[in-house]
């Protein structure tokens, strides 16, 4: 069934179709309509789930950690300060190896209060042990939620599905909503190996000495490494079921490119249009869309960017004192390679400032025109 | 106090990691006897996180979920929701938190769960300070008691927070106090709580030999004195309104209680008199509430 729906509605449909059993969430702009929609689905009986209306995001994550370990497929959604407030529990969910799915609507962090899109919130959670997937459009949002449960339940790590504030969350697009039976055929019931229950009394997550702790972290890292292949195969199987895939990274016009721009989120769509226009002018520019940020798919990225002379990375985020985070990750991917691209790090669109086609073109032309970046961090569309 | 049969079943196995004389494992042992094997326990950061044993061991024969410090109540909510989804209405969910995890860092989650009337038993095992981190004051620490963050010369000048009134004012179906020195009373209250649906709260006084500066064989005697001096009263509250006193204390002077503990050693006679006044005031307030 095709319908014109917002990104947040696409989230709600994805959650309903995934037959989530426990939801716990707390409202925050621009995630709020997800909470409202899911409340409605539960109230109308469209979803057979418990919705715990908690008093905070910290409790939201804590309660679904508990519901997940007790054996129910569990979900929450948040944004910005809500995600930051969850931070302690994000570590806990990953360390507990629970297949929780969280949707984060990318929003800037205060102060001052800013409800618009920016990747500071999710990227600040980079090292918590969560898989992170960034979406470009509403179809991808819906599909990625369904895929996320399958990935999470395969590797026993939580997945964060990320979408841009307003540009996706509140923008309506045509979305193909799959039938429940189709989704059931792709995403089996949640059958955890272990489940908190009195018939099998165990202690979960008790104190752990230096003698064991490190091995648990080693296993998490190994699983993260394997997750790249798991996610690829889940996407492929999704393609067999539904006739569409989204990839972990998506190269576009990269084969002969002198310059490849690396993007994530909705900036990708804008950049694609700009690059098509520049191609018409004869400029050899390509695009690499990053969907998967954790695990960072280094092998796949090397496969695309090796041999490319110059790479421009567009970051809608900044790690103060260093620079854009995607740019850092791309640089570190290549630091031990003999053949490595010159990496230009562009910061733009913070706090929801529009990333216009002109801004993207400026970044591309800068990369084309300069043999190397003149500054470590190149700010675009900045009032100095 | 009515004598009742204490179940023979043991769910605490020998070999827990509590300090000698600690009140907490005594409390947990009786709680499990009262509630039986279809019980799951949530434990936030506290002495109990250590007492029940570290990976890969457990000193308890029912499932335990260790959770972050502030999350006892909401974790219990999550387990309840999940069990309900699986059609398990039989299992009792118990949150077992310290005074710090209840009066302080966990009060937001507890208040949220109580307002929703989520279906679990919350037991606050109150040793009147952050003991696991080495005796720092909490908002359950008594007026003028010594802790490492309220040293003599910089005393705690505020009384203990009235957690029972706070919980009662959420309108929860059942709230009760208990004390490790009165196991029959504690067991009766837990059995009663088990038969009620919604948020049930039990405030359990549990002395800490290290933190209260008492000998490890003094714990029960001191706990008993807390009740007999009316420093800590045994009562229950139905539906946030109906107060019942469960034990008529002898009304021994508080001095006799305070003098048993090193944490009150620095008190002057004048200060003890103020504490006596406070205790008398608390008691008359409780009596008024019992009258309605
Ligand atoms: C967020 C957070 N802050 C601080 C701590 C450190 N911490 C662990 S236990 C504890 C004190 C617990 O006190 P209480 O709840 O009274 O339990 P008790 O140790 O006395 O049994 C503290 C401060 C923590 N684990 N998590
Ligand atoms: Mg304590």
XYZ file of C-alpha atoms and ligand atoms in Angstrom:
703
model
C 0.000 0.000 0.000
C 1.436 3.369 -1.018
C 0.726 6.330 1.263
C 2.035 9.841 1.656
C 3.408 9.934 5.204
C 5.932 11.799 7.326
C 9.172 10.233 8.521
C 7.781 9.941 12.012
C 4.704 8.101 10.712
C 7.019 5.829 8.768
C 8.731 5.061 12.083
C 5.397 4.226 13.706
C 4.417 1.918 10.835
C 7.812 0.223 10.967
C 7.397 -0.392 14.677
C 3.856 -1.701 14.295
C 4.797 -4.016 11.436
C 7.755 -5.304 13.468
C 5.240 -6.445 16.102
C 7.025 -4.644 18.920
C 5.759 -5.878 22.288
C 6.982 -3.219 24.703
C 7.386 0.490 23.956
C 8.603 2.997 26.478
C 9.163 6.584 25.466
C 9.112 10.204 26.504
C 8.157 13.068 24.199
C 10.644 15.540 22.747
C 10.395 17.686 19.636
C 10.769 16.542 16.854
C 10.204 12.920 17.912
C 6.852 13.594 19.612
C 4.573 12.525 16.777
C 6.178 9.051 16.903
C 5.080 8.707 20.522
C 1.614 10.022 19.693
C 1.156 7.729 16.727
C 2.306 4.648 18.628
C 0.013 5.539 21.550
C -2.836 5.686 19.086
C -1.906 2.349 17.499
C -1.855 0.743 20.954
C -5.120 2.399 22.021
C -6.887 1.331 18.826
C -5.660 -2.224 19.185
C -3.688 -2.032 15.935
C -0.675 -2.986 18.002
C -0.631 -5.598 20.699
C 1.940 -3.963 22.918
C 2.487 -2.463 26.327
C 3.343 1.219 26.171
C 5.018 2.429 29.364
C 4.531 6.175 29.605
C 7.677 6.890 31.588
C 8.681 10.134 33.257
C 12.051 10.484 31.473
C 14.277 9.131 28.738
C 16.620 7.582 31.284
C 13.695 5.535 32.540
C 12.543 4.846 28.972
C 15.785 3.111 28.101
C 16.058 1.428 31.516
C 12.564 -0.009 31.258
C 13.054 -1.445 27.778
C 16.376 -2.911 28.820
C 14.346 -4.756 31.457
C 11.544 -5.712 29.057
C 14.032 -6.905 26.465
C 15.940 -9.081 28.910
C 12.569 -10.503 29.973
C 12.018 -11.593 26.372
C 9.874 -8.982 24.606
C 10.770 -7.116 21.424
C 11.273 -3.574 22.686
C 11.463 -0.092 21.208
C 11.929 3.548 22.090
C 12.364 6.819 20.224
C 13.953 10.074 21.244
C 16.027 13.027 20.088
C 18.789 15.357 21.194
C 18.612 16.046 24.940
C 16.535 12.911 25.363
C 19.281 10.786 23.851
C 21.910 12.552 25.931
C 19.841 11.925 29.057
C 19.830 8.213 28.157
C 23.583 8.039 27.822
C 24.267 5.827 30.834
C 21.593 3.402 29.736
C 22.855 3.290 26.145
C 26.084 1.785 27.453
C 24.011 -0.576 29.568
C 21.813 -1.757 26.679
C 24.810 -2.544 24.493
C 26.862 -4.144 27.262
C 23.801 -6.212 28.172
C 23.767 -7.411 24.533
C 20.093 -6.613 24.064
C 18.486 -6.315 20.609
C 16.715 -3.045 21.318
C 15.854 -0.664 18.496
C 15.862 3.077 19.130
C 14.906 5.787 16.688
C 16.739 9.059 17.118
C 15.522 12.099 15.275
C 18.725 14.090 14.753
C 18.422 17.418 16.558
C 20.947 19.952 17.817
C 22.054 20.072 21.439
C 21.552 23.196 23.537
C 22.261 25.730 24.650
C 20.487 27.663 23.240
C 17.480 25.562 22.565
C 17.422 24.481 18.951
C 14.995 21.881 17.647
C 16.460 21.624 14.147
C 18.565 18.944 12.575
C 22.190 18.345 13.533
C 24.077 15.119 14.187
C 25.658 16.090 17.515
C 23.183 14.021 19.516
C 23.669 10.633 17.877
C 27.377 11.028 17.120
C 28.027 11.860 20.774
C 26.865 8.298 21.455
C 29.389 6.831 19.038
C 31.293 4.787 21.612
C 28.359 3.259 23.487
C 28.342 0.027 21.485
C 25.251 0.776 19.425
C 24.924 0.058 15.738
C 24.041 3.348 14.013
C 22.170 3.628 10.714
C 21.430 7.014 9.088
C 18.450 7.301 6.746
C 17.957 9.476 3.701
C 14.220 9.248 3.032
C 11.013 8.022 4.626
C 10.934 4.726 2.761
C 14.395 3.994 4.044
C 13.245 4.902 7.555
C 10.412 2.385 7.525
C 12.478 -0.345 5.891
C 15.445 0.244 8.183
C 13.365 -0.233 11.315
C 12.233 -3.637 10.137
C 15.797 -4.508 9.146
C 17.113 -3.135 12.439
C 15.191 -5.668 14.506
C 16.473 -8.482 12.343
C 20.061 -7.241 12.595
C 19.798 -6.611 16.341
C 18.302 -10.017 17.057
C 21.000 -11.700 14.964
C 23.988 -10.033 16.625
C 22.538 -9.170 20.061
C 23.487 -5.545 19.891
C 21.111 -2.587 19.928
C 20.466 -0.517 16.814
C 19.937 3.225 16.553
C 18.022 4.290 13.454
C 18.620 7.955 12.744
C 16.606 10.432 10.703
C 16.903 14.186 10.205
C 14.660 16.510 12.180
C 11.884 18.027 10.060
C 13.522 17.268 6.698
C 12.341 13.700 7.301
C 10.482 13.613 10.607
C 7.859 16.142 9.513
C 8.086 15.962 5.730
C 5.629 13.750 3.896
C 6.697 11.524 1.038
C 5.279 8.549 -0.787
C 6.091 5.414 1.171
C 5.281 1.829 0.292
C 3.906 0.260 3.471
C 4.347 -3.493 3.321
C 1.650 -5.958 4.371
C 1.907 -7.488 7.800
C 2.236 -11.014 6.353
C 5.165 -9.935 4.208
C 6.940 -8.477 7.225
C 6.135 -11.568 9.289
C 7.809 -13.637 6.571
C 10.952 -11.525 6.860
C 11.108 -10.845 10.592
C 10.404 -13.935 12.707
C 9.153 -13.762 16.289
C 11.711 -12.690 18.881
C 13.065 -15.866 20.459
C 15.939 -14.943 22.787
C 18.324 -17.649 23.985
C 17.955 -16.434 27.568
C 15.048 -14.712 29.213
C 14.672 -13.443 32.775
C 12.145 -15.807 34.293
C 11.711 -17.731 37.541
C 11.854 -21.140 35.824
C 15.478 -20.471 34.908
C 16.885 -18.419 37.779
C 20.017 -16.545 36.732
C 21.665 -13.327 37.777
C 22.046 -10.834 34.943
C 24.736 -8.158 34.784
C 26.204 -8.624 38.242
C 29.577 -7.361 39.253
C 32.314 -8.473 36.902
C 35.976 -8.496 37.762
C 38.944 -7.502 35.580
C 39.348 -11.231 35.107
C 36.269 -11.402 32.840
C 35.312 -7.879 31.828
C 37.745 -7.505 28.973
C 36.624 -10.690 27.225
C 33.041 -9.417 27.186
C 34.236 -6.215 25.512
C 36.345 -8.203 23.066
C 33.231 -10.138 22.102
C 31.310 -6.931 21.539
C 34.011 -5.663 19.224
C 34.155 -8.962 17.324
C 30.399 -8.877 16.935
C 30.551 -5.295 15.708
C 33.071 -6.380 13.080
C 30.763 -9.190 11.981
C 27.787 -6.863 11.948
C 28.867 -5.267 8.675
C 28.331 -8.573 6.882
C 25.171 -9.393 8.866
C 23.618 -6.038 7.963
C 24.587 -6.465 4.315
C 22.980 -9.871 4.184
C 19.846 -8.658 6.012
C 19.513 -5.864 3.444
C 19.930 -8.381 0.621
C 17.279 -10.686 2.089
C 15.060 -7.662 2.541
C 15.516 -7.066 -1.179
C 14.324 -10.594 -1.978
C 11.211 -10.063 0.151
C 10.313 -6.499 -0.726
C 12.103 -5.687 -3.964
C 14.232 -2.862 -2.581
C 17.550 -2.546 -0.790
C 19.342 0.434 0.705
C 22.940 -0.690 1.109
C 25.303 0.077 3.979
C 27.037 2.686 1.883
C 25.865 3.775 -1.534
C 28.377 4.954 -4.138
C 26.961 7.049 -6.964
C 28.959 8.010 -10.067
C 32.193 7.141 -8.274
C 33.953 4.938 -10.854
C 35.719 7.667 -12.802
C 35.431 10.436 -10.233
C 38.296 12.803 -9.424
C 36.389 13.989 -6.376
C 33.932 12.017 -4.245
C 31.718 13.747 -1.722
C 30.797 11.762 1.403
C 27.401 12.526 2.944
C 24.822 11.180 5.363
C 21.154 11.884 6.030
C 19.139 14.192 3.806
C 22.222 16.138 2.707
C 22.738 13.135 0.437
C 19.628 13.919 -1.623
C 20.665 17.542 -2.130
C 24.200 16.507 -3.023
C 22.994 13.936 -5.535
C 21.142 16.624 -7.479
C 24.131 18.999 -7.392
C 26.491 16.279 -8.558
C 24.215 15.343 -11.451
C 24.247 18.984 -12.570
C 28.023 19.266 -12.262
C 28.414 16.042 -14.243
C 26.435 17.688 -17.043
C 29.048 20.442 -16.972
C 31.703 17.767 -17.406
C 33.054 17.745 -13.842
C 33.997 14.276 -12.629
C 32.312 14.254 -9.253
C 30.886 11.264 -7.384
C 28.920 10.699 -4.188
C 29.277 8.236 -1.348
C 26.263 8.013 0.946
C 27.068 6.707 4.409
C 24.167 4.840 5.908
C 26.106 2.747 8.382
C 28.234 4.690 10.874
C 28.711 1.986 13.531
C 30.221 -0.386 12.807
C 32.196 1.818 10.436
C 32.297 -0.185 7.186
C 35.962 0.467 6.478
C 36.501 -2.296 3.923
C 33.516 -1.179 1.873
C 34.608 2.451 2.039
C 38.127 1.571 0.958
C 36.628 -0.373 -1.928
C 34.975 2.808 -3.208
C 37.455 5.530 -2.279
C 40.784 3.793 -2.888
C 42.310 5.412 -5.939
C 40.123 8.490 -5.670
C 42.370 11.535 -5.563
C 40.285 13.806 -3.362
C 37.394 13.210 -0.993
C 35.179 15.931 0.458
C 33.278 14.992 3.589
C 30.189 16.955 4.570
C 29.642 16.921 8.315
C 26.511 18.264 9.953
C 28.293 17.969 13.279
C 31.526 18.978 14.922
C 33.810 17.463 17.499
C 35.129 20.620 19.099
C 38.890 20.802 18.973
C 39.135 18.393 16.076
C 36.534 18.735 13.332
C 33.736 16.944 11.539
C 33.281 13.396 12.795
C 32.641 11.609 9.513
C 35.774 13.285 8.124
C 37.851 11.993 11.044
C 36.537 8.497 10.516
C 37.266 8.560 6.784
C 40.792 9.826 7.447
C 41.467 7.120 10.016
C 40.134 4.482 7.620
C 42.971 5.307 5.236
C 45.810 6.289 7.539
C 47.677 2.989 7.121
C 47.132 2.760 3.353
C 49.866 3.732 0.894
C 47.310 4.943 -1.559
C 44.972 7.322 0.197
C 42.787 10.230 -0.826
C 43.300 13.798 0.298
C 40.406 14.337 2.733
C 38.663 17.735 2.869
C 36.484 18.178 5.954
C 33.496 20.499 5.503
C 31.256 21.541 8.373
C 27.874 22.913 7.413
C 24.219 22.959 8.315
C 24.669 22.960 12.091
C 21.553 23.570 14.153
C 19.326 23.076 11.141
C 20.888 25.722 8.888
C 19.766 24.787 5.397
C 22.362 22.876 3.403
C 21.508 24.427 0.067
C 22.606 23.167 -3.347
C 24.825 26.272 -3.491
C 26.555 25.301 -0.245
C 27.179 21.771 -1.486
C 28.488 23.113 -4.791
C 30.851 25.437 -2.932
C 32.285 22.465 -1.060
C 32.665 20.467 -4.258
C 34.374 23.313 -6.095
C 36.695 23.913 -3.141
C 37.719 20.259 -3.287
C 38.178 20.347 -7.062
C 40.127 23.602 -7.069
C 42.561 23.001 -4.210
C 45.290 20.348 -4.199
C 44.884 20.075 -0.423
C 42.630 21.681 2.193
C 43.753 25.117 3.347
C 42.197 24.526 6.767
C 41.601 21.392 8.827
C 37.949 22.369 9.195
C 36.357 24.142 6.264
C 33.233 26.013 7.318
C 30.670 26.556 4.586
C 27.908 29.160 4.659
C 29.223 30.686 7.849
C 28.716 34.320 8.857
C 32.163 35.353 10.052
C 2.979 -8.817 67.720
C 1.238 -11.857 66.284
C 3.554 -14.817 65.782
C 3.284 -16.252 62.306
C 4.708 -19.265 60.591
C 7.957 -18.448 58.797
C 8.319 -20.562 55.648
C 11.133 -23.139 55.781
C 12.150 -22.672 52.130
C 15.517 -21.018 51.608
C 16.192 -18.927 48.506
C 19.380 -17.367 49.835
C 22.156 -19.903 49.662
C 25.193 -19.723 51.962
C 28.088 -17.638 50.739
C 26.822 -14.140 50.113
C 29.276 -11.246 50.267
C 27.690 -9.102 52.975
C 29.749 -7.712 55.853
C 29.282 -9.664 59.080
C 26.039 -8.646 60.765
C 24.641 -6.677 57.822
C 20.870 -6.300 57.932
C 20.332 -6.491 54.158
C 20.726 -10.233 53.521
C 18.553 -10.914 56.563
C 15.880 -8.775 54.940
C 16.220 -10.377 51.512
C 16.150 -13.865 52.995
C 12.852 -13.187 54.776
C 11.433 -11.387 51.758
C 12.041 -14.399 49.533
C 10.576 -16.736 52.124
C 7.453 -14.592 52.067
C 7.210 -14.236 48.293
C 8.320 -17.677 47.097
C 10.091 -18.910 43.991
C 7.938 -17.141 41.400
C 9.750 -13.905 42.087
C 12.260 -11.827 40.178
C 14.425 -9.248 41.888
C 15.709 -5.981 40.463
C 18.809 -4.617 42.173
C 20.189 -1.143 41.432
C 23.674 -0.088 42.490
C 23.857 -0.544 46.269
C 25.454 -2.880 48.757
C 23.034 -5.545 47.538
C 24.662 -5.452 44.079
C 27.732 -6.879 45.767
C 26.083 -9.009 48.440
C 24.275 -11.340 46.027
C 27.555 -12.249 44.336
C 29.483 -11.253 41.235
C 29.657 -12.959 37.852
C 29.464 -15.915 37.394
C 27.922 -16.646 40.798
C 24.675 -15.846 42.528
C 23.735 -16.324 46.164
C 20.037 -16.161 45.367
C 17.784 -18.862 43.945
C 15.502 -16.528 41.988
C 16.393 -14.465 38.920
C 18.189 -11.203 39.537
C 18.426 -8.254 37.213
C 21.196 -5.862 38.149
C 20.337 -2.372 36.943
C 21.761 1.146 36.966
C 21.526 3.194 40.172
C 18.531 5.383 39.271
C 16.451 2.723 37.565
C 15.047 0.263 40.120
C 11.423 1.272 39.662
C 11.351 1.724 35.893
C 13.258 -1.526 35.408
C 10.581 -3.267 37.464
C 7.977 -1.608 35.212
C 9.757 -2.981 32.158
C 9.881 -6.518 33.505
C 6.212 -6.379 34.471
C 5.194 -5.158 31.008
C 7.263 -7.871 29.378
C 5.916 -10.655 31.602
C 2.382 -9.429 30.912
C 3.032 -9.620 27.172
C 4.099 -13.219 27.655
C 0.982 -14.053 29.622
C 2.862 -14.492 32.918
C 0.641 -12.935 35.582
C 1.951 -15.178 38.329
C 5.495 -13.904 38.833
C 6.005 -11.175 41.433
C 8.389 -8.411 40.414
C 10.377 -6.922 43.288
C 12.676 -3.919 43.214
C 15.209 -3.978 46.036
C 16.936 -0.614 46.396
C 18.912 1.237 49.049
C 17.929 4.533 50.611
C 20.148 6.420 48.164
C 18.578 4.565 45.240
C 15.139 5.412 46.600
C 15.147 8.744 48.447
C 17.684 10.378 46.117
C 18.752 9.304 42.642
C 15.895 6.866 42.018
C 13.025 8.981 43.315
C 12.089 10.325 39.896
C 11.678 6.870 38.384
C 9.938 5.659 41.543
C 7.516 8.566 41.513
C 6.791 7.953 37.829
C 6.082 4.273 38.362
C 3.986 4.941 41.474
C 1.926 7.551 39.648
C 1.272 4.985 36.896
C 0.580 2.469 39.665
C 2.817 -0.061 37.908
C 2.428 -3.523 39.314
C 5.420 -4.449 41.478
C 6.666 -4.467 45.064
C 9.339 -1.890 45.811
C 11.445 -2.535 48.887
C 13.694 0.223 50.104
C 16.321 -1.317 52.333
C 17.263 1.728 54.362
C 20.639 1.800 56.111
C 20.524 5.595 56.260
C 23.500 6.426 54.020
C 25.347 5.486 50.838
C 27.093 2.524 52.374
C 28.386 0.801 49.263
C 30.546 3.817 48.456
C 31.731 4.117 52.041
C 29.193 5.920 54.269
C 28.173 9.187 52.617
C 25.022 11.005 53.644
C 21.776 10.484 51.769
C 18.482 12.260 52.315
C 17.598 9.288 54.532
C 20.464 10.034 56.907
C 19.101 11.119 60.301
C 19.476 14.598 61.732
C 23.039 15.156 63.023
C 24.271 11.632 62.210
C 27.924 11.342 61.328
C 28.842 10.195 57.817
C 32.009 10.832 55.818
C 30.283 13.757 54.068
C 28.650 15.027 57.256
C 31.668 14.935 59.546
C 31.467 16.239 63.079
C 31.639 19.999 62.731
C 29.665 20.002 59.482
C 26.589 18.061 60.519
C 23.463 17.170 58.579
C 21.055 19.782 59.833
C 17.987 18.560 58.036
C 15.795 15.667 59.117
C 15.358 12.425 57.213
C 13.034 12.791 54.242
C 9.536 11.425 54.967
C 9.504 8.871 52.174
C 6.370 7.138 53.471
C 4.324 10.343 53.246
C 5.710 10.978 49.781
C 4.760 7.492 48.614
C 1.376 7.581 50.336
C 0.579 10.852 48.602
C 0.977 9.079 45.265
C -2.178 7.232 46.289
C -0.589 3.815 45.857
C -2.651 0.895 47.161
C -0.184 -0.195 49.826
C 2.770 1.240 51.690
C 4.286 -0.146 54.863
C 7.325 0.203 57.054
C 9.217 -2.815 58.356
C 12.378 -3.584 60.256
C 14.801 -6.489 59.981
C 14.391 -7.102 63.720
C 10.676 -7.864 63.239
C 10.574 -10.631 60.610
C 7.013 -11.738 61.377
C 5.724 -8.244 60.737
C 7.824 -7.948 57.548
C 6.664 -11.313 56.213
C 3.017 -10.572 56.955
C 3.301 -7.267 55.111
C 4.972 -8.853 52.097
C 2.321 -11.547 51.888
C -0.342 -8.897 52.085
C 1.457 -6.827 49.444
C 1.714 -9.855 47.171
C -2.071 -10.130 47.130
C -2.516 -6.506 46.028
C -2.164 -5.197 42.466
C -0.361 -1.956 41.713
C 2.655 -0.250 43.224
C 3.384 -1.508 46.692
C 6.103 0.141 48.743
C 7.920 -1.217 51.760
C 10.344 0.882 53.748
C 12.617 -1.570 55.552
C 14.986 -0.336 58.245
C 18.223 -2.281 58.043
C 21.185 -1.256 60.242
C 24.692 -1.213 58.816
C 27.359 -2.170 61.370
C 30.168 -0.402 59.484
C 28.233 2.796 58.827
C 26.417 3.074 62.118
C 29.553 2.245 64.042
C 28.109 -0.725 65.904
C 29.421 -4.238 66.484
C 28.253 -6.850 64.016
C 26.346 -8.751 66.711
C 24.464 -5.588 67.713
C 22.443 -5.131 64.519
C 19.198 -6.715 65.658
C 19.316 -5.166 69.108
C 19.881 -1.700 67.638
C 17.160 -2.231 65.020
C 14.771 -3.215 67.788
C 15.703 -0.127 69.788
C 14.947 2.067 66.751
C 11.385 0.781 66.930
C 11.030 0.754 70.719
C 12.241 4.378 70.961
C 9.774 5.401 68.184
C 12.680 6.587 66.033
C 11.312 4.205 63.404
C 7.666 3.139 63.627
C 5.972 0.072 62.209
C 2.814 1.017 60.326
C 1.034 0.584 57.051
C -0.990 2.820 54.751
C -3.783 1.569 52.501
C -4.640 3.574 49.380
C -2.553 6.488 50.591
C -4.993 7.319 53.384
C -5.767 4.625 55.914
C -2.903 4.524 58.414
C -2.552 1.640 60.869
C 0.143 1.309 63.526
C 1.204 -2.322 63.652
C 3.263 -2.279 66.812
C 2.930 -0.291 69.997
C 6.472 0.652 71.037
C 7.594 0.880 74.610
C 8.633 4.502 74.133
C 12.129 4.146 75.576
C 14.095 7.473 75.582
C 15.946 8.014 72.271
C 19.192 8.436 74.151
C 19.295 4.697 74.686
C 19.127 4.174 70.920
C 21.594 6.941 70.044
C 24.126 5.793 72.626
C 24.443 2.382 70.989
C 25.982 3.906 67.834
C 29.295 5.530 67.064
C 27.677 7.743 64.412
C 25.897 9.642 67.220
C 28.814 9.633 69.674
C 29.454 13.369 69.241
C 25.928 14.438 70.229
C 25.490 16.735 73.215
C 22.709 16.301 75.737
C 21.014 19.311 74.205
C 21.112 17.792 70.748
C 19.716 14.533 72.049
C 16.876 16.499 73.602
C 16.101 18.062 70.210
C 16.092 14.601 68.637
C 13.704 13.397 71.374
C 11.420 16.324 70.580
C 11.515 15.514 66.872
C 10.712 11.877 67.548
C 7.788 12.802 69.799
C 6.517 15.173 67.155
C 6.778 12.523 64.428
C 4.919 10.052 66.620
C 2.053 12.432 67.368
C 1.824 13.236 63.658
C 1.579 9.508 62.941
C -1.137 9.098 65.585
C -3.086 11.960 64.013
C -2.856 10.297 60.636
C -4.098 7.039 62.136
C -7.137 8.878 63.469
C -7.681 10.110 59.903
C 24.782 7.169 38.416
C 25.587 6.643 39.541
N 26.114 7.492 40.451
C 26.852 7.007 41.473
C 27.067 5.667 41.596
C 27.937 5.177 42.728
N 27.187 4.476 43.765
C 27.040 3.135 43.751
S 26.178 2.550 45.044
C 26.023 4.107 45.693
C 25.373 4.329 47.006
C 24.208 3.472 47.230
O 23.574 3.896 48.374
P 22.199 3.258 48.800
O 21.232 3.339 47.693
O 21.789 3.855 50.082
O 22.555 1.718 48.993
P 23.595 1.057 50.018
O 24.918 1.049 49.341
O 23.606 1.881 51.248
O 23.084 -0.316 50.217
C 26.624 5.046 44.875
C 26.673 6.486 45.174
C 26.496 4.818 40.627
N 26.662 3.477 40.654
N 25.756 5.321 39.629
Mg 22.034 3.094 52.000
